[in-house]
Amino acid sequence: ARFKKDTVNKLLHLHFKDERIKVSADALQLMTEMLKVFVQEAVARAARQAKSEDLPTVDLEHLEKVLPQLLLDF
Amino acid sequence: ERLKAAVHYTVGCLCQEVAEEKGIEFSKQTIAAVSEITFSQ
Amino acid sequence: EHWALTSEEFEVWDRLYRIQDSDGIKNVKLPQVRFESIRDMEEIKESCNENIHELSLTEWRIWQNRPFPTHMVDHSDRCNNFISIMEKIELMRHEEGACTYDSELMTYLHKDDII
């Protein structure tokens, strides 16, 4: 699974003041990859926390435990 | 909201991949939370 | 538009991921962060929608004095700083009476180093 480049392009344009700003193909590729890495890191860390507690399901609290350090790492 | 749904869908698919790889389930709320965090990131 | 979900993707999203009222669970959002020292122009409206669970960055604060395992992305310097400060705070929490940090540093204080 991966983010569609058009979706990431749309996300970026949400925050541009001037909608005529263009995002180069490389920048778009990099942002798309970065978003995927961010999600995979968040999900893997939360899953590892749930497994360390021998639980079958990753719940909000497992994500909240790893969240402060995750946000500081990105 | 449509853009959020598009992000949420891909986050769900990525969670599915990790779930299969690690043999663990993700609650709906966790997937929604990861999507919300990704959107704000 | 290419950026949006196709009808098949929308169907999957609606069935598997979208939080429905029938799920009996709340939607989720990140806490609003305010800069105490710089009053935001528009005051952050405290949207206390009881149907939304606000993710907590402090609920597990006493767990933050050690690095959590990482996956592909290592801890940043910022994060390691945060962890070491949380560790200092944790140690201080167990102190009785005077603060050792204070007394340790005072021995290095030179009058002409300060105004």
Coordinates of N, CA and C in Angstrom, one line a residue, chain A residues 12-62:
Chain A
L12 N -0.5 18.8 0.2 CA 0.5 19.9 0.2 C -0.2 21.2 -0.2
H13 N -1.0 21.1 -1.2 CA -1.7 22.4 -1.6 C -2.7 22.9 -0.6
L14 N -3.1 22.1 0.3 CA -4.0 22.6 1.4 C -3.3 23.8 2.1
H15 N -2.0 23.7 2.2 CA -1.3 24.6 3.1 C -0.5 25.7 2.3
F16 N -0.6 25.6 0.9 CA 0.1 26.7 0.2 C -0.7 27.9 0.1
K17 N -0.1 29.1 0.3 CA -0.9 30.3 0.2 C -1.3 30.6 -1.3
D18 N -0.4 30.2 -2.2 CA -0.6 30.5 -3.6 C -0.8 29.2 -4.3
E19 N -2.0 29.0 -4.8 CA -2.3 27.6 -5.3 C -1.6 27.3 -6.6
R20 N -0.9 28.4 -7.2 CA -0.2 28.1 -8.4 C 1.2 27.5 -8.1
I21 N 1.5 27.4 -6.8 CA 2.8 26.7 -6.5 C 2.8 25.3 -7.0
K22 N 3.9 25.0 -7.7 CA 4.0 23.6 -8.2 C 5.0 22.8 -7.3
V23 N 4.7 21.5 -7.2 CA 5.6 20.6 -6.5 C 6.3 19.8 -7.5
S24 N 7.7 19.8 -7.5 CA 8.4 19.0 -8.5 C 8.1 17.5 -8.2
A25 N 8.4 16.7 -9.3 CA 8.1 15.3 -9.2 C 9.0 14.7 -8.1
D26 N 10.2 15.1 -8.0 CA 11.1 14.6 -6.9 C 10.6 14.9 -5.5
A27 N 10.2 16.1 -5.4 CA 9.7 16.6 -4.0 C 8.4 15.8 -3.7
L28 N 7.6 15.5 -4.7 CA 6.3 14.8 -4.5 C 6.6 13.3 -4.1
Q29 N 7.6 12.8 -4.8 CA 8.0 11.4 -4.6 C 8.6 11.3 -3.1
L30 N 9.4 12.3 -2.7 CA 10.0 12.2 -1.4 C 8.9 12.4 -0.3
M31 N 8.0 13.3 -0.5 CA 6.9 13.5 0.5 C 6.1 12.3 0.6
T32 N 5.8 11.7 -0.5 CA 4.9 10.5 -0.5 C 5.6 9.3 0.3
E33 N 6.9 9.2 0.0 CA 7.7 8.2 0.7 C 7.8 8.5 2.2
M34 N 8.0 9.8 2.5 CA 8.1 10.2 3.9 C 6.8 9.9 4.7
L35 N 5.7 10.2 4.1 CA 4.4 9.9 4.8 C 4.2 8.4 5.0
K36 N 4.7 7.6 4.0 CA 4.5 6.2 4.2 C 5.4 5.7 5.4
V37 N 6.7 6.2 5.4 CA 7.6 5.8 6.5 C 7.1 6.3 7.8
F38 N 6.4 7.5 7.9 CA 5.9 7.9 9.1 C 4.8 7.0 9.6
V39 N 3.9 6.6 8.7 CA 2.8 5.7 9.1 C 3.3 4.4 9.6
Q40 N 4.3 3.8 8.8 CA 4.8 2.5 9.1 C 5.5 2.5 10.5
E41 N 6.2 3.7 10.8 CA 6.9 3.8 12.0 C 5.9 3.8 13.2
A42 N 4.9 4.6 13.0 CA 3.9 4.8 14.1 C 3.2 3.4 14.4
V43 N 2.9 2.8 13.3 CA 2.1 1.5 13.4 C 3.0 0.4 14.0
A44 N 4.2 0.4 13.5 CA 5.2 -0.7 14.0 C 5.5 -0.5 15.5
R45 N 5.7 0.8 15.9 CA 6.0 1.0 17.3 C 4.8 0.7 18.2
A46 N 3.6 1.1 17.7 CA 2.4 0.8 18.6 C 2.2 -0.7 18.6
A47 N 2.4 -1.4 17.5 CA 2.2 -2.9 17.5 C 3.2 -3.5 18.4
R48 N 4.4 -3.0 18.4 CA 5.4 -3.6 19.3 C 5.1 -3.4 20.8
Q49 N 4.5 -2.3 21.1 CA 4.1 -2.0 22.5 C 3.0 -2.9 22.9
A50 N 2.0 -3.1 22.0 CA 0.9 -4.1 22.3 C 1.4 -5.5 22.5
K51 N 2.4 -5.9 21.6 CA 2.9 -7.2 21.8 C 3.7 -7.4 23.0
S52 N 4.4 -6.3 23.5 CA 5.2 -6.4 24.7 C 4.3 -6.6 25.9
E53 N 3.0 -6.2 25.7 CA 2.0 -6.4 26.8 C 1.2 -7.7 26.5
D54 N 1.6 -8.5 25.6 CA 1.0 -9.7 25.2 C -0.5 -9.5 24.9
L55 N -0.8 -8.5 24.2 CA -2.2 -8.2 23.8 C -2.4 -8.5 22.4
P56 N -3.6 -9.0 22.0 CA -3.8 -9.4 20.6 C -4.2 -8.2 19.7
T57 N -4.6 -7.1 20.3 CA -5.1 -5.9 19.5 C -4.3 -4.7 19.9
V58 N -4.0 -3.9 18.9 CA -3.3 -2.6 19.2 C -4.4 -1.6 19.4
D59 N -4.4 -1.0 20.7 CA -5.4 0.0 21.0 C -4.8 1.4 21.1
L60 N -5.7 2.3 21.4 CA -5.3 3.7 21.4 C -4.2 3.9 22.5
E61 N -4.3 3.2 23.6 CA -3.3 3.5 24.6 C -1.9 3.1 24.2
H62 N -1.8 2.1 23.3 CA -0.4 1.6 22.9 C 0.2 2.7 22.0

